Amino acid sequence: MSVVFVMAPAALVLAAIAIGAFVWATRDGQFDDTDTPAHRMLFDDAEAKDRTER
Amino acid sequence: MTAALESKTASGTQTVECEHCGLPVPLALRIEDADFQFCCGGCEIAYETIRGCGLEDYYALRDRARSDRKSARGAGDAYKSYDADAFQARYASTTEAGYRSIDFRLEGVHCAACVWLVERLPHVATGVVDSRLSLGSSRARIVWDPAQTSLSTIAQQLDRFGYAPHPARDASAHAARSQGERSRLVRMAIAGALAGNNMLIAVALYAGVFEGIDPAHARLFRWLSMAIGWLSLVWPGMTFFRGAWSALRARAANLDQPIALALAVGALAGTVNVVLDRGEVYFDSLSTLVFLLLVGRFLQARQQRWAEEAVGLTLSMTPDSCHVVRDGILCEEPSESLENGDEVEVRPGELMPADGVVASGSSAMDQSLLTGESRPTAVTLGDPVYAGAQNVASTLRVIVGAVGETTRVGKILRLVEDGLAEKPPIVQFADRVAGWFVVVMSATALVNLSWWSATVGLSAGIESTVALLIVACPCALGLATPLTMAVAIGNGSRRGMLIKSAAVLERLAGVSPKAPGQLFVDKTGTLTSGRLRVERWIGDDRLLRWVAAAEADSPHPIGRALVEAFGPVDANDTSQLIDRTEFHGRGVRARIPLGDLLIGSPGFADSEGVVIDAAIADGIEQAESHRHTVVFVAIDGRALGAVALSDELHPDSQEQIAWLCRAGWRTEILSGDAAGPVRQVAAGVGLADEAAHATISPEGKLQRVREATAVVDHPTVVMVGDGVNDAAALAAADVGVAVHGGAEASLAAADVYLLEPGIGKLAELIQLGRSTMHVTRRNLVISLSYNVVAVALAMGGAITPFVAALLMPLSSLTVLASAVAFAVPRPEQPSGPPR
């Protein structure tokens, strides 16, 4: 039997898993705000310093 | 006298920037030899608080972000009402870990540095567990430990940083919107995933057409393609079938119907072919079609976001909490909990939370929000009062008669919302075309089938008809209009024009020399620079310092010009002012050691019974002959001084007005200023004297707009307003344009918000409307002609179902490309006004 008969459905199963993960992330609210995380990325991480001080 | 004045204005004082927000510090608030200068008390508090918490990095981040400058918006409140049980029950919730969580709407958020600052809250305030700010909507979610701190403390801290927190009162509407957006996103993404996978399989099958493919492999791919295709129709694609069905039940036509028909026909034909193992598989085209259409709808829905956020602005017009009398005790409760028949107490300076009737007390109410009246109206027992009005004088007890949407202000805003929810005429047109399409298409298909069967044979007939139905799908029609509108709105917002709905663009584009429109413009700030200059001072010089002191706090351009010319203000002088009252747009009164000081327009002085001293009468006449604005300065009812002010026209006002007139707009100036300066400006921009209306009160403006819109089949009425009092007139016009610097009330009532003052942006807006309609019509023509040509070819047998499947997404892609080309900013507009 050609490998294609295994590969094609397997690829679709992987796609299904990816869709599942996306739907979960959306329901979790991770795509509600796509503008602010871009800014948050650029903040300096002084938190480690703060945590040790507290 | 004149020499001294000249030296003051020509001294060229350097602008000093506020240490916190970077805006210029007004002359009146400058302190000599101070290390740091601030433009307002809020900024000073914010600066000290930020430094006190060791968060100076905020300023470095803000400079990097290089955003709009805004001063701190802390209100200085104690926020005690936030700890009340009723408030907590309504707005806060408990998290799984036992903490409390609340969503705040923050004022004054404008850049990434603000996000950083607010999210640092857990580090500087004990008891705050988490703090997340969303920049686009200015909403912050705060999670705190009720055992360690109280909500009022947290609110005070935010306030001191410069962000006044309000409870998110439209939480349910906001949640519903998020829900809608999420499901649209999920549907679109799933359609995309299915379409992508189906296209991959299609590549294999197409390659097989040319190179040859193992029949077993071909069967596998065809069955997989069918499975994916059915999934994309049944899951994301179901919206079209639902839409088509509901329109059918309502005996109406919409674009979903021909799309649903084409999808159904393609799916059935494809299924038959796969099961019988012959012919073409259409599912790759169908999946891609579903995906592209959903993309168009998603983009269109996202553009509406600003319109929905504007609803949040309306909430700032009524107070968050109010004092309700329950069982004889005064409690503080959220305004939402009010019901008809409740008794509320409204203190001086507070806003009315609802419509009602005065039960006890007498006071004066500032109704400028609703009627545009700048003078407070006296109210007493039995008089009606309205939500959004401000209680000016003394405490009132009011019995509530209407709440929320049923209040007068709620109704006005409802009008604006309804106007926005109306489908633009061109979308209605596309829907009607779709209705005809289904009928014509089905008839043509039948004719085609019978003709082919009669001449050649049944199977050939079926093949040709299937190709016809697939290629006749007006998917481009369904995509063209919403996509172009969405692109136009996005384009506009990049250029400083925030448009609430595409209907606005269409209304503006409908005006031409053959179909004229009516345009009402303000004078100060729109046609002129709004920066008044003092030309002459007539009268006693001793009054100058008092004029400057009385006008020190005035936001009015005249007040600012007076302070600029006669300042800097001595703090001793301002401390000697008693009972300083400002009458918006008319003048200022105060008691000074010399007597009762009155500074105001001629109209104001007249109504207060001011007598003009003979000594200055000549000077006033001279100023009026130069068509300068005259402001009187009177002590104890005698005008002992006068100021002559001039206002510069924007350099391009004349060209813009000329372009607008050529484009078919009848322009009229509505101004509260005196006849002389208004006529001068009218002459300066090339308008006739009849088109310049002076000394118009805000109620007068509303009256004019109402008259213009009262006639059936009236020309499109556009009102441009910047002022506190223009909200009602903006709502009444066909297109209300609020200009930068306007009050929040105007923003909620307007259909468009221009970020730059002046008339140049208005001309640009109209130009945008025209080019949008032009592109939309072009896209419609492209899609329709594509359909006609393709159907003709299918009937002639030149298109096999295979080719039909290829051509189907091609029309959508053409329309998409056309819309994208529109989105790319063009360097110049050949037929637009000179920039």
Tab-separated table of C-alpha atoms in Angstrom, chain B residues 319-545:
chain	number	residue	atom	x	y	z
B	319	PRO	CA	-22.669	59.735	36.442
B	320	ASP	CA	-21.539	56.283	37.492
B	321	SER	CA	-23.149	56.465	40.889
B	322	CYS	CA	-25.837	58.543	42.509
B	323	HIS	CA	-27.369	59.183	45.920
B	324	VAL	CA	-30.657	57.336	46.236
B	325	VAL	CA	-33.105	57.678	49.088
B	326	ARG	CA	-34.043	54.164	50.255
B	327	ASP	CA	-36.398	53.930	53.213
B	328	GLY	CA	-35.499	57.445	54.241
B	329	ILE	CA	-31.746	56.777	54.217
B	330	LEU	CA	-29.393	58.193	51.636
B	331	CYS	CA	-27.367	55.409	49.952
B	332	GLU	CA	-24.818	55.582	47.214
B	333	GLU	CA	-25.657	53.235	44.377
B	334	PRO	CA	-24.684	52.680	40.757
B	335	SER	CA	-26.835	54.695	38.368
B	336	GLU	CA	-28.028	51.523	36.646
B	337	SER	CA	-29.950	50.445	39.700
B	338	LEU	CA	-32.286	53.436	39.429
B	339	GLU	CA	-35.893	52.779	38.637
B	340	ASN	CA	-38.853	55.012	37.889
B	341	GLY	CA	-40.225	56.460	41.076
B	342	ASP	CA	-36.950	56.421	43.017
B	343	GLU	CA	-35.922	59.588	44.766
B	344	VAL	CA	-32.369	60.807	44.140
B	345	GLU	CA	-30.374	63.632	45.594
B	346	VAL	CA	-28.238	65.637	43.216
B	347	ARG	CA	-25.637	67.961	44.676
B	348	PRO	CA	-24.130	71.054	43.067
B	349	GLY	CA	-21.593	70.160	40.432
B	350	GLU	CA	-23.039	66.691	39.911
B	351	LEU	CA	-24.698	65.363	36.781
B	352	MET	CA	-28.297	64.157	36.677
B	353	PRO	CA	-28.362	60.365	36.441
B	354	ALA	CA	-31.850	60.172	34.896
B	355	ASP	CA	-34.829	62.194	33.707
B	356	GLY	CA	-37.222	63.285	36.436
B	357	VAL	CA	-39.243	65.937	38.248
B	358	VAL	CA	-37.952	68.142	41.068
B	359	ALA	CA	-39.394	67.085	44.404
B	360	SER	CA	-37.676	69.610	46.634
B	361	GLY	CA	-35.148	72.403	46.394
B	362	SER	CA	-34.531	74.942	43.680
B	363	SER	CA	-31.436	75.386	41.594
B	364	ALA	CA	-30.164	76.067	38.110
B	365	MET	CA	-29.396	73.306	35.599
B	366	ASP	CA	-26.827	73.494	32.801
B	367	GLN	CA	-28.638	71.798	29.924
B	368	SER	CA	-26.031	72.477	27.246
B	369	LEU	CA	-25.786	68.792	26.389
B	370	LEU	CA	-29.360	68.605	25.229
B	371	THR	CA	-30.476	71.988	24.040
B	372	GLY	CA	-27.209	73.755	23.470
B	373	GLU	CA	-28.289	76.505	25.857
B	374	SER	CA	-25.208	77.913	27.461
B	375	ARG	CA	-27.114	79.676	30.240
B	376	PRO	CA	-28.277	77.564	33.133
B	377	THR	CA	-32.075	77.251	33.454
B	378	ALA	CA	-33.670	77.851	36.810
B	379	VAL	CA	-35.654	74.888	38.129
B	380	THR	CA	-37.838	74.529	41.157
B	381	LEU	CA	-40.545	72.250	42.610
B	382	GLY	CA	-42.402	70.461	39.838
B	383	ASP	CA	-40.027	71.343	37.000
B	384	PRO	CA	-38.644	68.596	34.763
B	385	VAL	CA	-34.921	67.888	34.753
B	386	TYR	CA	-32.994	65.713	32.308
B	387	ALA	CA	-30.206	63.158	32.435
B	388	GLY	CA	-26.799	64.572	31.579
B	389	ALA	CA	-27.618	68.083	32.792
B	390	GLN	CA	-25.384	69.524	35.451
B	391	ASN	CA	-26.745	70.890	38.692
B	392	VAL	CA	-25.119	74.267	39.097
B	393	ALA	CA	-26.415	75.982	42.224
B	394	SER	CA	-27.818	73.940	45.104
B	395	THR	CA	-28.904	70.466	46.134
B	396	LEU	CA	-32.048	69.065	44.572
B	397	ARG	CA	-34.233	66.066	45.332
B	398	VAL	CA	-35.680	64.538	42.176
B	399	ILE	CA	-38.242	61.787	41.524
B	400	VAL	CA	-37.006	59.640	38.636
B	401	GLY	CA	-39.269	59.456	35.582
B	402	ALA	CA	-37.127	57.810	32.914
B	403	VAL	CA	-33.839	55.902	32.995
B	404	GLY	CA	-31.206	54.750	30.535
B	405	GLU	CA	-32.363	54.621	26.954
B	406	THR	CA	-35.725	56.184	27.648
B	407	THR	CA	-34.186	59.455	28.803
B	408	ARG	CA	-34.019	62.384	26.419
B	409	VAL	CA	-30.292	62.052	25.967
B	410	GLY	CA	-30.706	58.317	25.494
B	411	LYS	CA	-33.239	58.951	22.748
B	412	ILE	CA	-30.994	61.412	20.946
B	413	LEU	CA	-28.191	58.897	20.926
B	414	ARG	CA	-30.575	56.221	19.804
B	415	LEU	CA	-31.285	58.354	16.736
B	416	VAL	CA	-27.587	58.498	15.976
B	417	GLU	CA	-27.192	54.733	16.415
B	418	ASP	CA	-30.196	53.985	14.238
B	419	GLY	CA	-28.824	56.235	11.543
B	420	LEU	CA	-25.616	54.260	11.637
B	421	ALA	CA	-27.311	50.870	11.623
B	422	GLU	CA	-29.145	51.687	8.398
B	423	LYS	CA	-27.645	49.790	5.524
B	424	PRO	CA	-25.956	52.078	3.053
B	425	PRO	CA	-28.084	52.446	-0.071
B	426	ILE	CA	-25.508	50.720	-2.196
B	427	VAL	CA	-25.632	47.629	-0.027
B	428	GLN	CA	-29.408	47.642	-0.354
B	429	PHE	CA	-28.906	47.922	-4.087
B	430	ALA	CA	-26.593	44.920	-4.092
B	431	ASP	CA	-29.204	42.949	-2.154
B	432	ARG	CA	-31.884	43.797	-4.687
B	433	VAL	CA	-29.591	42.787	-7.533
B	434	ALA	CA	-28.994	39.501	-5.753
B	435	GLY	CA	-32.716	38.851	-5.681
B	436	TRP	CA	-32.994	39.292	-9.410
B	437	PHE	CA	-29.881	37.257	-9.899
B	438	VAL	CA	-31.365	34.102	-8.424
B	439	VAL	CA	-34.431	34.349	-10.607
B	440	VAL	CA	-32.524	35.109	-13.791
B	441	MET	CA	-29.892	32.510	-13.094
B	442	SER	CA	-32.374	29.710	-12.414
B	443	ALA	CA	-34.340	30.557	-15.546
B	444	THR	CA	-31.187	30.668	-17.665
B	445	ALA	CA	-30.051	27.357	-16.220
B	446	LEU	CA	-33.334	25.682	-17.123
B	447	VAL	CA	-33.248	27.080	-20.625
B	448	ASN	CA	-29.675	25.950	-21.018
B	449	LEU	CA	-30.427	22.461	-19.754
B	450	SER	CA	-33.363	21.894	-22.059
B	451	TRP	CA	-31.529	23.324	-25.089
B	452	TRP	CA	-28.439	21.183	-24.601
B	453	SER	CA	-30.442	18.056	-23.846
B	454	ALA	CA	-32.516	18.594	-26.945
B	455	THR	CA	-29.537	19.171	-29.214
B	456	VAL	CA	-26.668	17.096	-27.852
B	457	GLY	CA	-27.673	14.956	-24.885
B	458	LEU	CA	-28.631	14.908	-21.191
B	459	SER	CA	-25.183	14.380	-19.653
B	460	ALA	CA	-23.666	17.151	-21.753
B	461	GLY	CA	-26.595	19.329	-20.735
B	462	ILE	CA	-26.016	18.640	-17.066
B	463	GLU	CA	-22.319	19.391	-17.380
B	464	SER	CA	-22.924	22.686	-19.087
B	465	THR	CA	-25.625	23.711	-16.623
B	466	VAL	CA	-23.497	22.880	-13.623
B	467	ALA	CA	-20.658	24.931	-15.077
B	468	LEU	CA	-23.109	27.775	-15.680
B	469	LEU	CA	-24.485	27.786	-12.165
B	470	ILE	CA	-21.057	27.652	-10.608
B	471	VAL	CA	-19.602	30.381	-12.733
B	472	ALA	CA	-22.664	32.582	-12.327
B	473	CYS	CA	-22.178	32.765	-8.562
B	474	PRO	CA	-21.968	36.443	-7.661
B	475	CYS	CA	-19.377	35.914	-5.014
B	476	ALA	CA	-17.604	39.036	-6.094
B	477	LEU	CA	-20.830	40.954	-5.612
B	478	GLY	CA	-21.052	39.668	-2.087
B	479	LEU	CA	-17.486	40.639	-1.401
B	480	ALA	CA	-17.162	43.878	-3.317
B	481	THR	CA	-19.251	46.246	-1.270
B	482	PRO	CA	-18.423	45.313	2.315
B	483	LEU	CA	-14.746	44.941	1.543
B	484	THR	CA	-14.431	48.293	-0.197
B	485	MET	CA	-16.308	50.014	2.607
B	486	ALA	CA	-14.121	48.389	5.238
B	487	VAL	CA	-10.992	49.402	3.368
B	488	ALA	CA	-12.265	52.960	3.004
B	489	ILE	CA	-12.959	53.294	6.710
B	490	GLY	CA	-9.520	51.923	7.543
B	491	ASN	CA	-7.995	54.328	5.045
B	492	GLY	CA	-9.860	57.198	6.639
B	493	SER	CA	-8.745	56.399	10.150
B	494	ARG	CA	-5.128	56.325	9.018
B	495	ARG	CA	-5.577	59.815	7.632
B	496	GLY	CA	-7.141	61.240	10.762
B	497	MET	CA	-10.818	60.791	9.905
B	498	LEU	CA	-12.672	58.431	12.217
B	499	ILE	CA	-15.822	57.346	10.391
B	500	LYS	CA	-18.486	55.439	12.253
B	501	SER	CA	-20.215	53.779	9.339
B	502	ALA	CA	-19.918	53.406	5.597
B	503	ALA	CA	-23.349	54.973	5.096
B	504	VAL	CA	-21.672	58.289	5.905
B	505	LEU	CA	-19.337	57.996	2.932
B	506	GLU	CA	-22.182	57.220	0.622
B	507	ARG	CA	-24.255	60.164	1.839
B	508	LEU	CA	-21.332	62.520	1.326
B	509	ALA	CA	-20.565	61.139	-2.119
B	510	GLY	CA	-24.140	61.637	-3.257
B	511	VAL	CA	-23.637	65.388	-3.506
B	512	SER	CA	-22.719	66.948	-6.841
B	513	PRO	CA	-23.459	70.221	-8.608
B	514	LYS	CA	-26.633	68.591	-9.934
B	515	ALA	CA	-27.629	67.326	-6.492
B	516	PRO	CA	-26.445	70.036	-4.108
B	517	GLY	CA	-25.851	69.566	-0.422
B	518	GLN	CA	-26.090	71.909	2.561
B	519	LEU	CA	-23.036	72.533	4.696
B	520	PHE	CA	-23.055	74.378	8.013
B	521	VAL	CA	-19.648	75.399	9.302
B	522	ASP	CA	-18.421	77.077	12.414
B	523	LYS	CA	-16.177	80.097	12.128
B	524	THR	CA	-13.689	80.084	14.954
B	525	GLY	CA	-11.300	77.197	14.806
B	526	THR	CA	-12.712	75.766	11.588
B	527	LEU	CA	-12.264	78.527	9.029
B	528	THR	CA	-9.940	80.567	11.178
B	529	SER	CA	-6.944	79.445	13.143
B	530	GLY	CA	-8.802	79.948	16.399
B	531	ARG	CA	-5.788	81.722	17.825
B	532	LEU	CA	-7.028	85.196	18.476
B	533	ARG	CA	-4.613	88.070	18.649
B	534	VAL	CA	-5.102	91.185	20.655
B	535	GLU	CA	-4.815	94.131	18.296
B	536	ARG	CA	-5.637	97.053	20.556
B	537	TRP	CA	-6.478	97.871	24.105
B	538	ILE	CA	-8.699	100.871	24.659
B	539	GLY	CA	-9.076	102.183	28.168
B	540	ASP	CA	-7.386	102.327	31.532
B	541	ASP	CA	-4.192	100.284	31.918
B	542	ARG	CA	-4.942	99.500	35.571
B	543	LEU	CA	-7.576	97.072	34.451
B	544	LEU	CA	-5.125	94.920	32.505
B	545	ARG	CA	-3.894	92.806	35.428
